[in-house]
Amino acid sequence: PFFNTKDVGPMVLEVPPADDGVLNGSVMNYWQAAIEDIGPGGVDKGKGGKYLILPPGYEAAKVPPRYIAMPSDTYQGYALIRSVLKSGSADDVAKAVTYARRLNVYPLSQAAAPPETVFIDASGVLFDSTIPYDLRFYESLNRMVQAEPWLERDKAMIDSLKTIGIER
């Protein structure tokens, strides 16, 4: 799932317990830095849980009980999550997909009545993930500079970006 906490605030990522299946993965910020791992190798240790992805500057004291706080220094991010197969059989693949669909993502503001999570089957869809080394790269970089807070480490690049016309 992809998330953006800028307008909706904290986002809930509900991970089911490792009972009928196993999910493993990581939640990443927009700069592709890990926020937290989920599943048996993560903080929930396979017991499942409600992870709460917090926007930059959000007070951890405001996190409701029973949520696993995941402060992020960017508004946007994503999670790379995979359902672990017992085998490659059609039956085990179907079970893994059914189990993975127990995952839910929604804004904390809708926790009382969470909307249904929409799953998109992208198998068979061609997706070009190569990095464009032309003007599109700089257009994408500019969108990120405009959308996300600057981190302390970013200050070294700010003046350099100004020389190519990228600034707030």
Coordinates of N, CA and C in Angstrom, one line a residue:
P1 N 0.8 -1.2 0.0 CA 0.0 0.0 0.0 C 0.9 1.3 0.0
F2 N 0.3 2.3 -0.6 CA 0.9 3.6 -0.6 C 0.1 4.5 0.4
F3 N 0.8 5.4 1.0 CA 0.0 6.3 2.0 C 0.5 7.7 1.9
N4 N -0.3 8.6 2.3 CA 0.0 10.0 2.3 C -0.8 10.6 3.5
T5 N 0.0 10.9 4.6 CA -0.6 11.4 5.8 C -0.8 12.9 5.9
K6 N -0.4 13.6 4.8 CA -0.4 15.1 4.8 C -1.8 15.6 5.1
D7 N -2.8 15.1 4.4 CA -4.2 15.7 4.5 C -5.1 14.9 5.5
V8 N -4.8 13.6 5.6 CA -5.7 12.7 6.4 C -5.2 12.4 7.8
G9 N -3.9 12.7 8.1 CA -3.3 12.4 9.4 C -2.8 11.0 9.5
P10 N -2.7 10.5 10.7 CA -2.2 9.1 10.8 C -2.9 8.1 10.1
M11 N -2.2 7.1 9.5 CA -2.8 6.0 8.8 C -2.6 4.7 9.6
V12 N -3.7 3.9 9.6 CA -3.6 2.6 10.3 C -3.3 1.5 9.2
L13 N -2.4 0.6 9.6 CA -2.1 -0.6 8.8 C -2.3 -1.7 9.7
E14 N -3.5 -2.4 9.5 CA -3.8 -3.6 10.3 C -3.2 -4.9 9.7
V15 N -2.4 -5.5 10.4 CA -1.7 -6.7 10.0 C -2.3 -7.9 10.7
P16 N -2.8 -8.9 10.0 CA -3.4 -10.1 10.7 C -2.3 -10.9 11.4
P17 N -2.7 -11.7 12.4 CA -1.7 -12.6 13.0 C -1.3 -13.7 12.1
A18 N -0.2 -14.3 12.3 CA 0.3 -15.4 11.5 C -0.4 -16.6 11.9
D19 N -1.6 -16.8 11.5 CA -2.3 -18.0 11.8 C -2.6 -18.9 10.6
D20 N -3.4 -18.3 9.7 CA -3.7 -19.0 8.4 C -2.7 -18.7 7.3
G21 N -1.7 -17.9 7.7 CA -0.7 -17.5 6.7 C 0.3 -16.6 7.4
V22 N 1.2 -16.1 6.6 CA 2.3 -15.2 7.2 C 2.5 -14.1 6.2
L23 N 2.5 -12.9 6.8 CA 2.9 -11.7 6.0 C 4.3 -11.2 6.5
N24 N 5.2 -10.9 5.6 CA 6.4 -10.2 6.0 C 6.6 -9.0 5.2
G25 N 7.2 -8.0 5.7 CA 7.4 -6.8 5.0 C 8.0 -5.6 5.8
S26 N 8.1 -4.5 5.1 CA 8.6 -3.3 5.7 C 7.8 -2.1 5.3
V27 N 7.6 -1.2 6.2 CA 7.0 0.1 5.9 C 8.1 1.1 5.7
M28 N 8.0 1.8 4.5 CA 9.1 2.7 4.1 C 8.6 4.2 4.0
N29 N 9.5 5.1 4.3 CA 9.1 6.5 4.1 C 9.4 6.9 2.6
Y30 N 9.1 8.1 2.2 CA 9.2 8.5 0.8 C 10.6 8.4 0.2
W31 N 11.6 8.5 1.1 CA 13.0 8.4 0.7 C 13.5 7.0 0.7
Q32 N 12.6 6.0 0.8 CA 12.9 4.6 0.8 C 13.7 4.2 2.0
A33 N 13.6 4.9 3.2 CA 14.2 4.4 4.4 C 13.2 3.7 5.2
A34 N 13.6 2.6 5.8 CA 12.7 1.8 6.6 C 12.1 2.5 7.8
I35 N 10.8 2.4 8.0 CA 10.2 2.9 9.3 C 10.1 1.8 10.3
E36 N 9.6 0.6 9.8 CA 9.4 -0.5 10.7 C 9.1 -1.8 9.8
D37 N 9.5 -2.9 10.4 CA 9.2 -4.2 9.8 C 7.9 -4.8 10.4
I38 N 7.2 -5.6 9.6 CA 5.9 -6.2 10.1 C 6.0 -7.7 10.0
G39 N 5.2 -8.4 10.7 CA 5.2 -9.9 10.6 C 6.1 -10.5 11.6
P40 N 6.4 -11.8 11.5 CA 7.2 -12.5 12.5 C 8.6 -11.8 12.7
G41 N 9.2 -11.2 11.7 CA 10.4 -10.5 11.9 C 10.3 -9.1 12.3
G42 N 9.1 -8.6 12.5 CA 8.8 -7.2 12.9 C 8.5 -7.1 14.3
V43 N 8.0 -5.9 14.7 CA 7.7 -5.6 16.0 C 6.6 -6.4 16.6
D44 N 5.6 -6.8 15.7 CA 4.5 -7.6 16.2 C 4.8 -9.1 16.4
K45 N 6.0 -9.5 16.0 CA 6.5 -10.9 16.1 C 5.5 -11.9 15.6
G46 N 4.7 -11.6 14.6 CA 3.8 -12.5 14.0 C 2.4 -12.6 14.7
K47 N 2.2 -11.8 15.8 CA 1.0 -11.7 16.5 C 0.0 -10.8 15.8
G48 N 0.4 -10.1 14.8 CA -0.5 -9.1 14.2 C -0.6 -7.9 15.0
G49 N -1.2 -6.9 14.5 CA -1.4 -5.6 15.2 C -1.8 -4.5 14.3
K50 N -2.1 -3.4 15.0 CA -2.5 -2.2 14.3 C -1.4 -1.2 14.4
Y51 N -0.7 -1.1 13.3 CA 0.4 -0.1 13.2 C -0.2 1.2 12.8
L52 N 0.4 2.3 13.4 CA -0.1 3.6 13.1 C 1.0 4.5 12.5
I53 N 0.9 4.8 11.3 CA 1.9 5.6 10.6 C 1.6 7.0 10.9
L54 N 2.6 7.7 11.5 CA 2.4 9.1 12.0 C 3.1 10.1 11.0
P55 N 2.4 11.2 10.7 CA 3.0 12.2 9.9 C 4.1 12.9 10.7
P56 N 5.0 13.6 9.9 CA 6.1 14.4 10.6 C 5.5 15.3 11.7
G57 N 6.2 15.3 12.8 CA 5.8 16.2 13.9 C 4.6 15.8 14.7
Y58 N 4.1 14.6 14.4 CA 2.9 14.2 15.2 C 3.3 13.7 16.6
E59 N 2.6 14.1 17.6 CA 3.0 13.8 19.0 C 2.7 12.4 19.3
A60 N 3.7 11.6 19.7 CA 3.5 10.2 20.0 C 2.5 10.0 21.2
A61 N 2.4 11.0 22.0 CA 1.5 10.9 23.2 C 0.1 10.8 22.7
K62 N -0.2 11.2 21.5 CA -1.6 11.2 21.0 C -2.0 9.8 20.4
V63 N -1.1 8.9 20.4 CA -1.3 7.6 19.8 C -2.3 6.8 20.7
P64 N -3.4 6.4 20.2 CA -4.3 5.6 21.1 C -3.7 4.3 21.6
P65 N -4.2 3.8 22.7 CA -3.7 2.5 23.2 C -3.9 1.4 22.2
R66 N -3.0 0.4 22.2 CA -3.1 -0.8 21.4 C -2.6 -0.5 19.9
Y67 N -2.1 0.6 19.7 CA -1.5 0.9 18.3 C 0.0 0.9 18.4
I68 N 0.6 0.4 17.4 CA 2.1 0.4 17.3 C 2.5 1.7 16.5
A69 N 3.1 2.6 17.2 CA 3.4 3.9 16.6 C 4.6 3.8 15.7
M70 N 4.4 4.4 14.5 CA 5.5 4.4 13.5 C 5.7 5.8 13.0
P71 N 6.5 6.6 13.7 CA 6.7 8.0 13.3 C 7.5 8.0 12.0
S72 N 7.0 8.8 11.1 CA 7.7 9.0 9.8 C 8.2 10.4 9.6
D73 N 9.3 10.6 9.0 CA 9.8 12.0 8.8 C 9.3 12.5 7.4
T74 N 8.5 11.7 6.7 CA 7.9 12.2 5.4 C 6.4 11.9 5.5
Y75 N 5.6 12.6 4.7 CA 4.2 12.4 4.7 C 3.8 11.2 3.9
Q76 N 4.5 11.0 2.8 CA 4.2 9.9 1.9 C 5.1 8.7 2.2
G77 N 4.7 7.5 1.8 CA 5.5 6.3 1.9 C 4.7 5.1 1.3
Y78 N 5.2 4.0 1.6 CA 4.6 2.8 1.1 C 5.1 1.6 2.0
A79 N 4.4 0.5 1.8 CA 4.8 -0.8 2.5 C 5.0 -1.8 1.4
L80 N 6.1 -2.6 1.6 CA 6.4 -3.7 0.7 C 6.1 -4.9 1.6
I81 N 5.0 -5.6 1.2 CA 4.5 -6.7 2.0 C 4.3 -7.9 1.1
R82 N 4.7 -9.1 1.6 CA 4.5 -10.3 0.8 C 3.8 -11.3 1.7
S83 N 3.0 -12.1 1.1 CA 2.4 -13.2 1.7 C 3.2 -14.4 1.4
V84 N 3.7 -15.1 2.5 CA 4.6 -16.2 2.3 C 3.8 -17.5 1.9
L85 N 4.2 -18.1 0.9 CA 3.6 -19.3 0.3 C 4.2 -20.6 1.0
K86 N 3.3 -21.5 1.3 CA 3.7 -22.8 1.8 C 4.3 -23.7 0.7
S87 N 3.8 -23.5 -0.5 CA 4.3 -24.2 -1.7 C 3.8 -23.3 -2.9
G88 N 4.2 -23.8 -4.1 CA 3.8 -23.1 -5.3 C 2.5 -23.6 -5.9
S89 N 1.8 -24.5 -5.2 CA 0.6 -25.1 -5.7 C -0.5 -24.0 -5.8
A90 N -1.4 -24.2 -6.7 CA -2.5 -23.3 -7.0 C -3.3 -23.1 -5.7
D91 N -3.5 -24.2 -4.9 CA -4.3 -24.1 -3.7 C -3.6 -23.2 -2.6
D92 N -2.2 -23.4 -2.5 CA -1.5 -22.6 -1.5 C -1.4 -21.1 -2.0
V93 N -1.3 -20.9 -3.3 CA -1.3 -19.5 -3.8 C -2.7 -18.9 -3.4
A94 N -3.7 -19.6 -3.7 CA -5.1 -19.0 -3.3 C -5.2 -18.8 -1.8
K95 N -4.7 -19.7 -1.0 CA -4.7 -19.5 0.5 C -3.9 -18.2 0.9
A96 N -2.8 -18.0 0.2 CA -1.9 -16.9 0.6 C -2.6 -15.6 0.2
V97 N -3.2 -15.6 -1.0 CA -4.0 -14.4 -1.4 C -5.1 -14.1 -0.5
T98 N -5.9 -15.1 -0.1 CA -7.0 -14.9 0.8 C -6.5 -14.3 2.1
Y99 N -5.4 -14.9 2.6 CA -4.8 -14.4 3.9 C -4.4 -13.0 3.8
A100 N -3.7 -12.7 2.7 CA -3.1 -11.3 2.5 C -4.3 -10.3 2.4
R101 N -5.4 -10.7 2.0 CA -6.6 -9.7 1.9 C -7.2 -9.4 3.2
R102 N -6.6 -10.0 4.3 CA -7.0 -9.6 5.6 C -6.3 -8.3 6.1
L103 N -5.3 -7.9 5.3 CA -4.6 -6.7 5.6 C -5.6 -5.5 5.4
N104 N -5.5 -4.5 6.2 CA -6.4 -3.3 6.0 C -5.6 -2.0 6.2
V105 N -5.9 -1.0 5.4 CA -5.3 0.3 5.5 C -6.3 1.3 5.4
Y106 N -6.3 2.3 6.4 CA -7.3 3.4 6.4 C -6.8 4.5 7.3
P107 N -7.4 5.7 7.2 CA -7.0 6.8 8.1 C -7.5 6.5 9.5
L108 N -6.7 6.9 10.5 CA -7.1 6.7 11.9 C -8.5 7.4 12.2
S109 N -8.7 8.5 11.5 CA -10.0 9.3 11.7 C -11.2 8.4 11.3
Q110 N -11.0 7.3 10.6 CA -12.1 6.4 10.1 C -12.1 5.1 10.9
A111 N -11.3 5.0 12.0 CA -11.1 3.8 12.7 C -12.4 3.2 13.3
A112 N -13.4 4.1 13.6 CA -14.7 3.6 14.2 C -15.5 2.8 13.2
A113 N -15.3 3.2 11.9 CA -16.0 2.5 10.8 C -15.1 2.4 9.6
P114 N -14.0 1.6 9.7 CA -13.0 1.6 8.6 C -13.6 1.2 7.2
P115 N -13.2 1.9 6.2 CA -13.7 1.6 4.8 C -13.0 0.3 4.4
E116 N -13.6 -0.4 3.5 CA -13.0 -1.7 3.0 C -11.7 -1.3 2.2
T117 N -10.7 -2.1 2.5 CA -9.5 -1.9 1.7 C -9.6 -2.4 0.3
V118 N -9.2 -1.6 -0.7 CA -9.3 -2.0 -2.1 C -8.0 -2.7 -2.5
F119 N -8.1 -3.9 -3.0 CA -6.9 -4.6 -3.5 C -7.0 -4.6 -5.1
I120 N -5.8 -4.3 -5.7 CA -5.8 -4.2 -7.1 C -4.8 -5.3 -7.6
D121 N -5.3 -6.2 -8.5 CA -4.5 -7.2 -9.1 C -3.7 -6.7 -10.3
A122 N -2.5 -6.5 -10.1 CA -1.6 -5.9 -11.1 C -0.8 -6.9 -11.9
S123 N -1.2 -8.2 -11.7 CA -0.4 -9.2 -12.4 C -0.8 -9.0 -13.9
G124 N 0.2 -9.2 -14.7 CA 0.0 -9.0 -16.2 C 0.0 -7.5 -16.6
V125 N 0.2 -6.6 -15.7 CA 0.3 -5.2 -16.0 C 1.7 -4.8 -16.2
L126 N 2.0 -4.2 -17.4 CA 3.4 -3.8 -17.6 C 3.7 -2.5 -16.8
F127 N 4.7 -2.5 -16.1 CA 5.1 -1.3 -15.3 C 6.6 -1.0 -15.5
D128 N 6.8 0.1 -16.0 CA 8.2 0.5 -16.3 C 8.8 1.2 -15.1
S129 N 9.7 0.5 -14.3 CA 10.2 1.1 -13.1 C 11.6 1.6 -13.3
T130 N 12.1 1.8 -14.5 CA 13.4 2.3 -14.7 C 13.4 3.8 -14.4
I131 N 14.5 4.3 -13.9 CA 14.6 5.7 -13.5 C 14.9 6.5 -14.8
P132 N 14.0 7.5 -15.1 CA 14.3 8.3 -16.3 C 15.4 9.2 -16.1
Y133 N 16.4 9.2 -17.0 CA 17.5 10.1 -16.9 C 17.4 11.2 -17.9
D134 N 16.3 11.9 -17.8 CA 16.0 13.1 -18.6 C 15.3 14.1 -17.7
L135 N 14.6 15.0 -18.3 CA 13.9 16.1 -17.6 C 12.9 15.5 -16.5
R136 N 12.3 14.3 -16.8 CA 11.3 13.7 -15.9 C 11.9 13.5 -14.5
F137 N 13.2 13.1 -14.5 CA 13.9 12.9 -13.2 C 13.8 14.1 -12.3
Y138 N 14.1 15.3 -12.9 CA 14.2 16.5 -12.2 C 12.8 17.0 -11.8
E139 N 11.8 16.7 -12.7 CA 10.4 17.1 -12.4 C 9.9 16.3 -11.2
S140 N 10.3 15.0 -11.1 CA 9.9 14.2 -10.0 C 10.6 14.6 -8.7
L141 N 11.9 15.0 -8.8 CA 12.6 15.5 -7.7 C 12.0 16.8 -7.2
N142 N 11.6 17.6 -8.1 CA 11.0 18.9 -7.7 C 9.7 18.6 -6.9
R143 N 8.9 17.7 -7.4 CA 7.6 17.3 -6.7 C 7.9 16.9 -5.3
M144 N 8.9 16.1 -5.1 CA 9.3 15.6 -3.8 C 9.7 16.8 -2.9
V145 N 10.5 17.7 -3.4 CA 11.0 18.8 -2.7 C 9.8 19.7 -2.2
Q146 N 8.8 19.8 -3.1 CA 7.7 20.7 -2.8 C 6.8 20.0 -1.8
A147 N 6.7 18.7 -1.8 CA 5.7 17.9 -1.0 C 6.1 17.5 0.4
E148 N 7.4 17.3 0.6 CA 7.9 16.7 1.8 C 8.7 17.7 2.6
P149 N 8.7 17.5 4.0 CA 9.6 18.4 4.8 C 11.1 18.1 4.5
W150 N 11.9 19.1 4.7 CA 13.3 18.9 4.6 C 13.8 18.3 5.9
L151 N 14.7 17.3 5.7 CA 15.3 16.7 6.8 C 16.7 17.4 7.1
E152 N 17.2 17.2 8.2 CA 18.5 17.9 8.6 C 19.6 17.5 7.5
R153 N 19.6 16.2 7.1 CA 20.6 15.8 6.2 C 20.4 16.4 4.8
D154 N 19.2 16.9 4.5 CA 18.9 17.5 3.2 C 19.5 18.8 3.0
K155 N 19.9 19.5 4.1 CA 20.3 20.9 4.0 C 21.6 21.0 3.1
A156 N 22.4 20.0 3.1 CA 23.6 20.0 2.3 C 23.3 20.1 0.8
M157 N 22.1 19.7 0.4 CA 21.8 19.7 -1.1 C 20.9 20.9 -1.5
I158 N 20.4 21.6 -0.5 CA 19.4 22.6 -0.9 C 20.0 23.7 -1.8
D159 N 21.2 24.2 -1.5 CA 21.8 25.2 -2.3 C 22.2 24.7 -3.7
S160 N 22.6 23.4 -3.8 CA 22.9 22.8 -5.1 C 21.7 22.7 -5.9
L161 N 20.5 22.4 -5.3 CA 19.3 22.2 -6.1 C 18.8 23.6 -6.6
K162 N 19.1 24.6 -5.9 CA 18.7 26.0 -6.3 C 19.4 26.4 -7.6
T163 N 20.6 25.9 -7.8 CA 21.4 26.2 -9.0 C 20.7 25.6 -10.3
I164 N 19.9 24.6 -10.1 CA 19.2 24.0 -11.3 C 17.7 24.4 -11.3
G165 N 17.3 25.4 -10.4 CA 15.9 25.9 -10.4 C 15.0 25.1 -9.5
I166 N 15.5 24.3 -8.6 CA 14.6 23.5 -7.7 C 14.7 24.2 -6.3
E167 N 13.7 24.8 -5.9 CA 13.6 25.4 -4.6 C 12.1 25.6 -4.2
R168 N 11.9 25.8 -2.9 CA 10.5 26.1 -2.5 C 10.2 27.5 -2.7

